[in-house]
Tab-separated table of C-alpha atoms in Angstrom:
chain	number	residue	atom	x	y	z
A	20	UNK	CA	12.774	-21.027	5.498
A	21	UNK	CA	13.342	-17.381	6.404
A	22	UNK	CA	16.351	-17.760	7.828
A	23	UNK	CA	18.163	-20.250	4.755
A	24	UNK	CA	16.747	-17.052	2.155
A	25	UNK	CA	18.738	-14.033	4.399
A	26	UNK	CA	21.900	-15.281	4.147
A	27	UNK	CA	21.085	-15.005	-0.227
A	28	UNK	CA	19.738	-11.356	0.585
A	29	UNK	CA	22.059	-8.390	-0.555
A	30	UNK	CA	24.887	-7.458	1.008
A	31	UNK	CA	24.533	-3.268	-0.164
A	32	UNK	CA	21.944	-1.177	0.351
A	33	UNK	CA	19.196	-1.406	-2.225
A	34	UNK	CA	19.020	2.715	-2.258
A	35	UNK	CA	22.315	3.811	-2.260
A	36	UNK	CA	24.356	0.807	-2.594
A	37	UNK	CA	26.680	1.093	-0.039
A	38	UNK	CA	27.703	-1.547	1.938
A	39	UNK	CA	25.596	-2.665	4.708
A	40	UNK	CA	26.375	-5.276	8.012
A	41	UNK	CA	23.502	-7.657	7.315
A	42	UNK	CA	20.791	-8.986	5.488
A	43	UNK	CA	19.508	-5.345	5.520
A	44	UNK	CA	17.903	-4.387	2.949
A	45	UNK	CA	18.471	-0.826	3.636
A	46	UNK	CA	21.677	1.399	5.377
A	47	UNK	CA	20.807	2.705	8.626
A	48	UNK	CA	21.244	6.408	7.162
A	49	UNK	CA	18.917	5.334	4.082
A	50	UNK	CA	16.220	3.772	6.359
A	51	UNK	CA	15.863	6.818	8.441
A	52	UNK	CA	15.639	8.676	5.009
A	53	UNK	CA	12.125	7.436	4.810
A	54	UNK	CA	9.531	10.297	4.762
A	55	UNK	CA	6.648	9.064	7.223
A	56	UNK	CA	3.513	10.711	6.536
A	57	UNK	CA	2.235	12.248	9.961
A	58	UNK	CA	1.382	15.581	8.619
A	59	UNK	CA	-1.573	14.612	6.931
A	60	UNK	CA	-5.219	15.165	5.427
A	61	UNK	CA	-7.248	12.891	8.149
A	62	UNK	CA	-9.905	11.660	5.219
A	63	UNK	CA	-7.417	11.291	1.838
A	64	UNK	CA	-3.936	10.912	3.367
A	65	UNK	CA	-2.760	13.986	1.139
A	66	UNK	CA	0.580	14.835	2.509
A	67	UNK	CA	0.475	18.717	4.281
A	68	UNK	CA	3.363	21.358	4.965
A	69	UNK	CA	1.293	22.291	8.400
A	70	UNK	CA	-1.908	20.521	10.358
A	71	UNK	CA	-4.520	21.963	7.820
A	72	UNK	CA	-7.530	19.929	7.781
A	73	UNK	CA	-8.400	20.661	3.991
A	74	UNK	CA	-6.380	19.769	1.315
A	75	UNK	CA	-6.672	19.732	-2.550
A	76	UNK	CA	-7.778	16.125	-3.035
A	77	UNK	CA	-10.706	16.945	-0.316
A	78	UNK	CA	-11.927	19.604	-1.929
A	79	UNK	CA	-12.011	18.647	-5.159
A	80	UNK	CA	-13.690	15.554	-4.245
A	81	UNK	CA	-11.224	13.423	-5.956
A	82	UNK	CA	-11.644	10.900	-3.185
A	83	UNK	CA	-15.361	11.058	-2.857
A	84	UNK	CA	-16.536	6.518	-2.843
A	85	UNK	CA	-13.810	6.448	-0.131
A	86	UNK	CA	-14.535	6.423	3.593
A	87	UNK	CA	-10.805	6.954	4.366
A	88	UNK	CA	-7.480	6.663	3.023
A	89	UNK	CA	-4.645	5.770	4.834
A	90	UNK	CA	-0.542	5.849	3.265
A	91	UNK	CA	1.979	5.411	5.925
A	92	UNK	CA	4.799	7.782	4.031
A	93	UNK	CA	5.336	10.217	1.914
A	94	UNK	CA	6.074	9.134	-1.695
A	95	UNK	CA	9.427	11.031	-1.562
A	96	UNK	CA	13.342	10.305	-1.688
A	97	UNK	CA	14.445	6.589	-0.841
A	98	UNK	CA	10.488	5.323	-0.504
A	99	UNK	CA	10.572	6.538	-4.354
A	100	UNK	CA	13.597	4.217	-4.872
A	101	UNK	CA	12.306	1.417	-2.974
A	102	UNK	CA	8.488	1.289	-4.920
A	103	UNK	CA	10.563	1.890	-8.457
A	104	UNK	CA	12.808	-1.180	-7.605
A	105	UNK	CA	10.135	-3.277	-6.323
A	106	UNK	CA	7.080	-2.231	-9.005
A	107	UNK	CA	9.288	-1.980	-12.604
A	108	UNK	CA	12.712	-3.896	-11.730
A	109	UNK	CA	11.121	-7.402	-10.371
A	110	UNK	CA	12.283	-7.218	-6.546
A	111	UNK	CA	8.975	-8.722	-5.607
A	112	UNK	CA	11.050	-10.075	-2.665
A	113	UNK	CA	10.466	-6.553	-0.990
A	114	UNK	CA	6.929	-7.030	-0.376
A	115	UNK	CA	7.264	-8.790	2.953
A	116	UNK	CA	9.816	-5.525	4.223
A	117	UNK	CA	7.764	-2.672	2.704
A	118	UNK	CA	4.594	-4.020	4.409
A	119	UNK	CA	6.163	-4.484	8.223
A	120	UNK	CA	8.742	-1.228	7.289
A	121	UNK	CA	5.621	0.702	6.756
A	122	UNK	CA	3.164	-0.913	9.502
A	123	UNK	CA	5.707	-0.426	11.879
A	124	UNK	CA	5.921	3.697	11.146
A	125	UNK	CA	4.150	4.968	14.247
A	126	UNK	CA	5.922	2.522	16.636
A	127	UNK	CA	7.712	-0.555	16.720
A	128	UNK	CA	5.882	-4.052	15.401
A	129	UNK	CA	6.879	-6.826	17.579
A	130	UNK	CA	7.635	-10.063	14.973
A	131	UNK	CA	7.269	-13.354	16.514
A	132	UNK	CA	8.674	-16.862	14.655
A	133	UNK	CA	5.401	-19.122	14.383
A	134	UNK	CA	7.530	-22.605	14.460
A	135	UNK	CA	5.278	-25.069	13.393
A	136	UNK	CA	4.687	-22.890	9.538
A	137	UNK	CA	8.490	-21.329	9.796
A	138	UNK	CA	6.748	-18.155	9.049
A	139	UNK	CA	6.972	-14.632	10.967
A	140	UNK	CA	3.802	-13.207	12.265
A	141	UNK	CA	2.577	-9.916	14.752
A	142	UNK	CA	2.490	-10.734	18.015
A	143	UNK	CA	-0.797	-9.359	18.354
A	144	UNK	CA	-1.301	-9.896	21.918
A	145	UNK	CA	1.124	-7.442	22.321
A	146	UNK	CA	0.660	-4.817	19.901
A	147	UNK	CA	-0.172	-1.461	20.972
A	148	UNK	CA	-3.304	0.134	18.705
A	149	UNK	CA	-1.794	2.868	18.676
A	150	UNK	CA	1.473	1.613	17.080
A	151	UNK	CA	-1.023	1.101	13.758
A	152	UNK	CA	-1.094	4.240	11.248
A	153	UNK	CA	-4.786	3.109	10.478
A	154	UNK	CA	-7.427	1.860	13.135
A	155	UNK	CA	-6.682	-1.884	11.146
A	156	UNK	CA	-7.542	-3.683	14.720
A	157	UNK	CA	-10.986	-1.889	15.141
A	158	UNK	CA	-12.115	-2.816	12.001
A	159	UNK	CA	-13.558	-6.059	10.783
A	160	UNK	CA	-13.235	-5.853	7.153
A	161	UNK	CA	-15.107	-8.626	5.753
A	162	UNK	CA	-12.045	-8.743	3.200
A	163	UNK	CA	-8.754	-6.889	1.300
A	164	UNK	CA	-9.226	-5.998	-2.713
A	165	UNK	CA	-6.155	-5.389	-4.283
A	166	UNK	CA	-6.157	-2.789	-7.502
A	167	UNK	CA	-6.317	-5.611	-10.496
A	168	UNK	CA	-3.436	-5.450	-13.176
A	169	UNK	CA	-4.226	-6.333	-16.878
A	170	UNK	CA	-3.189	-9.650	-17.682
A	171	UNK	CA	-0.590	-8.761	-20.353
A	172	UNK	CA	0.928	-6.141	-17.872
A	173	UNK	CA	0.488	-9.181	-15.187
A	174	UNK	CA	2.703	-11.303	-17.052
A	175	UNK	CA	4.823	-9.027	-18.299
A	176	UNK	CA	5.734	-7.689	-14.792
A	177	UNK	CA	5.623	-10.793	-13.295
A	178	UNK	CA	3.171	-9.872	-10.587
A	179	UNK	CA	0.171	-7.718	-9.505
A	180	UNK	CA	2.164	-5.407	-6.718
A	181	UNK	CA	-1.350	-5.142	-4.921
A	182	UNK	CA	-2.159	-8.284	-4.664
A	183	UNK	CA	1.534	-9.043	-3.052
A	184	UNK	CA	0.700	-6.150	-0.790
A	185	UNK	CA	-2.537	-7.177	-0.291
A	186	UNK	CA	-1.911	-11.104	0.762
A	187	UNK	CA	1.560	-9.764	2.991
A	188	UNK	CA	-0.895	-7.125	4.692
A	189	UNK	CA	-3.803	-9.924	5.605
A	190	UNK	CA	-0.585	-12.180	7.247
A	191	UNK	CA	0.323	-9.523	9.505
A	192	UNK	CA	-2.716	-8.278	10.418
A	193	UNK	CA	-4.591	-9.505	13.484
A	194	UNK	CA	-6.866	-12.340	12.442
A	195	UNK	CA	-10.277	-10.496	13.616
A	196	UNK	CA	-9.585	-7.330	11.185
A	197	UNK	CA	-9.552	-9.262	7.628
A	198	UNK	CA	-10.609	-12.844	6.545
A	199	UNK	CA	-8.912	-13.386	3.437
A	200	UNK	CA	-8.220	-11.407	0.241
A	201	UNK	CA	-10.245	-10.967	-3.085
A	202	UNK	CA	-8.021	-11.222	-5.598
A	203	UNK	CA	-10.737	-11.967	-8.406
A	204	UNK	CA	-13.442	-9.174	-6.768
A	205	UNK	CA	-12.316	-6.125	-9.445
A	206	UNK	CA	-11.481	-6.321	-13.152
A	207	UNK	CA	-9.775	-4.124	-15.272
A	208	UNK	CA	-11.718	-2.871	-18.135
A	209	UNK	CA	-8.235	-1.425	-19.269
A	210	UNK	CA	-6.645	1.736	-20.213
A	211	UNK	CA	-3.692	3.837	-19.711
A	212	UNK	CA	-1.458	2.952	-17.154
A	213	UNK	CA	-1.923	5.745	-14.660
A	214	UNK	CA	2.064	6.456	-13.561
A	215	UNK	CA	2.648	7.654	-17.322
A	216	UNK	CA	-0.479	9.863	-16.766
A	217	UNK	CA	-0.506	13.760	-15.469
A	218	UNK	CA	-2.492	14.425	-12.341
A	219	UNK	CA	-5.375	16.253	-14.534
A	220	UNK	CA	-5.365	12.999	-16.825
A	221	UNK	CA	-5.775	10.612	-14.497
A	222	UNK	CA	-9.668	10.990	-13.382
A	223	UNK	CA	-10.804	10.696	-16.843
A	224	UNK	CA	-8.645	8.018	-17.482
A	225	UNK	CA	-9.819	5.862	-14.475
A	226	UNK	CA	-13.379	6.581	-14.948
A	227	UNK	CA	-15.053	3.405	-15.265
A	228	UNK	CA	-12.251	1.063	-15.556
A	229	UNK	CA	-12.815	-1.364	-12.892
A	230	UNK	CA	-16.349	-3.477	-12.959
A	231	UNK	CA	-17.054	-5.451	-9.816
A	232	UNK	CA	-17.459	-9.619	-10.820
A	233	UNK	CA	-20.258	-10.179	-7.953
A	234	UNK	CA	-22.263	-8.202	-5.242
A	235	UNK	CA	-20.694	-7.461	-2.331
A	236	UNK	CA	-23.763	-6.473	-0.170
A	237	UNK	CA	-23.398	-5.503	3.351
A	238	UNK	CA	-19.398	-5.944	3.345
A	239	UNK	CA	-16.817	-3.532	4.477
A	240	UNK	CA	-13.800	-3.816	2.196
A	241	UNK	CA	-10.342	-2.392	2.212
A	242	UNK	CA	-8.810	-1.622	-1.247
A	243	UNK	CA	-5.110	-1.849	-1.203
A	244	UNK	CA	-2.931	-0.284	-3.785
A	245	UNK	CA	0.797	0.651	-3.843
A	246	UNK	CA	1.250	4.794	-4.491
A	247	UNK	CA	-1.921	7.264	-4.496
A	248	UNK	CA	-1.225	10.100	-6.319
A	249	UNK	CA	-4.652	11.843	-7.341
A	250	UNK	CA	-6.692	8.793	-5.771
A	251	UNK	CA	-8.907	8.389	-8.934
A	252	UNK	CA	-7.709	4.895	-9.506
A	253	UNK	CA	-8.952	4.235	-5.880
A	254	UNK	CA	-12.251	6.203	-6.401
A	255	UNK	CA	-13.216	4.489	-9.442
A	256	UNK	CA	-12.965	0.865	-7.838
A	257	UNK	CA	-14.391	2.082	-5.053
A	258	UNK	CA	-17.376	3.349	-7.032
A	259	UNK	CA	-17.843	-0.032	-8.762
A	260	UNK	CA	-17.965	-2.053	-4.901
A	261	UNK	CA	-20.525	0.746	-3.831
A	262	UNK	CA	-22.727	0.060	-6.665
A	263	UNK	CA	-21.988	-3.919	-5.883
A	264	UNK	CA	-23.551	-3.148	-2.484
A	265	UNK	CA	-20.510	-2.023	-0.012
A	266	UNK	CA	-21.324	-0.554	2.953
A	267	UNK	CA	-18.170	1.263	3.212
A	268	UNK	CA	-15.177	1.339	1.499
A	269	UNK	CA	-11.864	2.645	2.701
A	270	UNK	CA	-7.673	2.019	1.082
A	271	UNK	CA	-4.363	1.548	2.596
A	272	UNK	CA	-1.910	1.885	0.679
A	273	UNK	CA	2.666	2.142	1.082
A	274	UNK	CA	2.612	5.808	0.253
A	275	UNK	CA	1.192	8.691	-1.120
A	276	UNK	CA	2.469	11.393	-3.484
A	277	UNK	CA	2.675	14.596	-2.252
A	278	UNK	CA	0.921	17.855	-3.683
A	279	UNK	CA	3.260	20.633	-5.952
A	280	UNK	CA	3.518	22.866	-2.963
A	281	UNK	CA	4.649	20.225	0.051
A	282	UNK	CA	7.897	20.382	1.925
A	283	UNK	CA	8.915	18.343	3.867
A	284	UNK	CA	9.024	19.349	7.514
């Protein structure tokens, strides 16, 4: 199927819009734009200028239901572009890219063609652990629980950009690290959508939004979102699934934003 849909994929780059040789959907000078996000807070992900091993979100506890956080790049420059095009202007087709793009940060992924579903998959017998910007393959998490969406901002988007995240991330990941995804785990009690919000706003806003639908005793579960900017949207589910009975609770998610004072190295 993949291989009827690339020939229908566009022919500029989705960034800049220049012209591009295949069914790319980034220039080569756009996709080495992309801001990885080594420099970083070990626990939150927060993006740092130099190895420091505090950071605001740390200290401030902002983070503080999560075991670890882990965002592959820096929400900066063309990742910015990509996440606005994919989240507000309905290029859900991105999904499958920005998951492998961004699993594939540390090192290449090798992508093998499973023939009898047509589908691509990781070759996991012959992916280094080392290639993976979080320890994903020593980790059995008993599942993935993408941020839930409002259903009125669910339809009128189209789709929950977690949950697309969340269901592309279980495909590629060896089969041993997560056994399905919970798309019904979380609700959303509603409330302002956090991206309209300033950093100081967005605790307050998220506190006690999301109610967990069932216990979840003894499980390890990854929440997956799209951007972390304070973390409190992460916090706050993760609070819920702790008092559901987690055992630990950690988040992956594409990027994260970085603090007033980063530059870029």
């Amino acid at each position: 199927m993949r291989h009827h849909i690339e020939r229908w994929l566009p022919a500029t780059c989705i960034a800049c819009q220049s012209q591009v040789g295949g069914p790319n959907w980034l220039c080569d000078d756009c996709d080495c734009a992309i801001v990885p996000n080594r420099t970083r807070c070990p626990l939150c992900s927060e993006p740092h200028t130099t190895g420091s091993t505090h950071c605001q979100s740390c200290d401030n506890r902002g983070l503080a239901h999560l075991d670890k956080v882990v965002c592959p790049w820096v929400y900066t420059g063309v990742v910015t572009q990509l996440i606005h095009s994919w989240k507000f202007e309905g290029a859900s087709e991105l999904t499958s890219f920005l998951v492998k793009r961004a699993l594939s940060e540390r090192g290449p992924v090798l992508i093998t063609r499973d023939a009898s579903h047509d589908n691509e998959s990781i070759a996991t017998s012959h992916v280094n652990p080392e290639w993976w910007p979080m320890p994903l393959h020593q980790s059995q998490w008993t599942g993935l629980v993408p941020i839930p969406m409002r259903l009125w901002r669910r339809v009128r988007r189209g789709y929950n950009q977690s949950a697309l995240l969340a269901q592309a991330l279980c495909n590629y990941l060896p089969a041993h690290c997560a056994s399905s995804v919970h798309y019904q785990l979380l609700k959303d009690r509603g409330g302002t959508t956090q991206h309209r919000l300033q950093r100081f706003a967005r605790s307050e806003n998220s506190r006690r939004r999301y109610c967990a639908q069932q216990l979840v005793v003894g499980q390890h579960l990854l929440l997956i979102d799209d951007v972390v900017t304070t973390g409190a949207t992460l916090s706050a589910a993760a609070a819920e699934l702790r008092a559901a009975g987690a055992v630990s609770v950690s988040a992956w998610a594409l990027a994260r934003t970085p603090p007033p004072q980063w530059q870029q190295v």
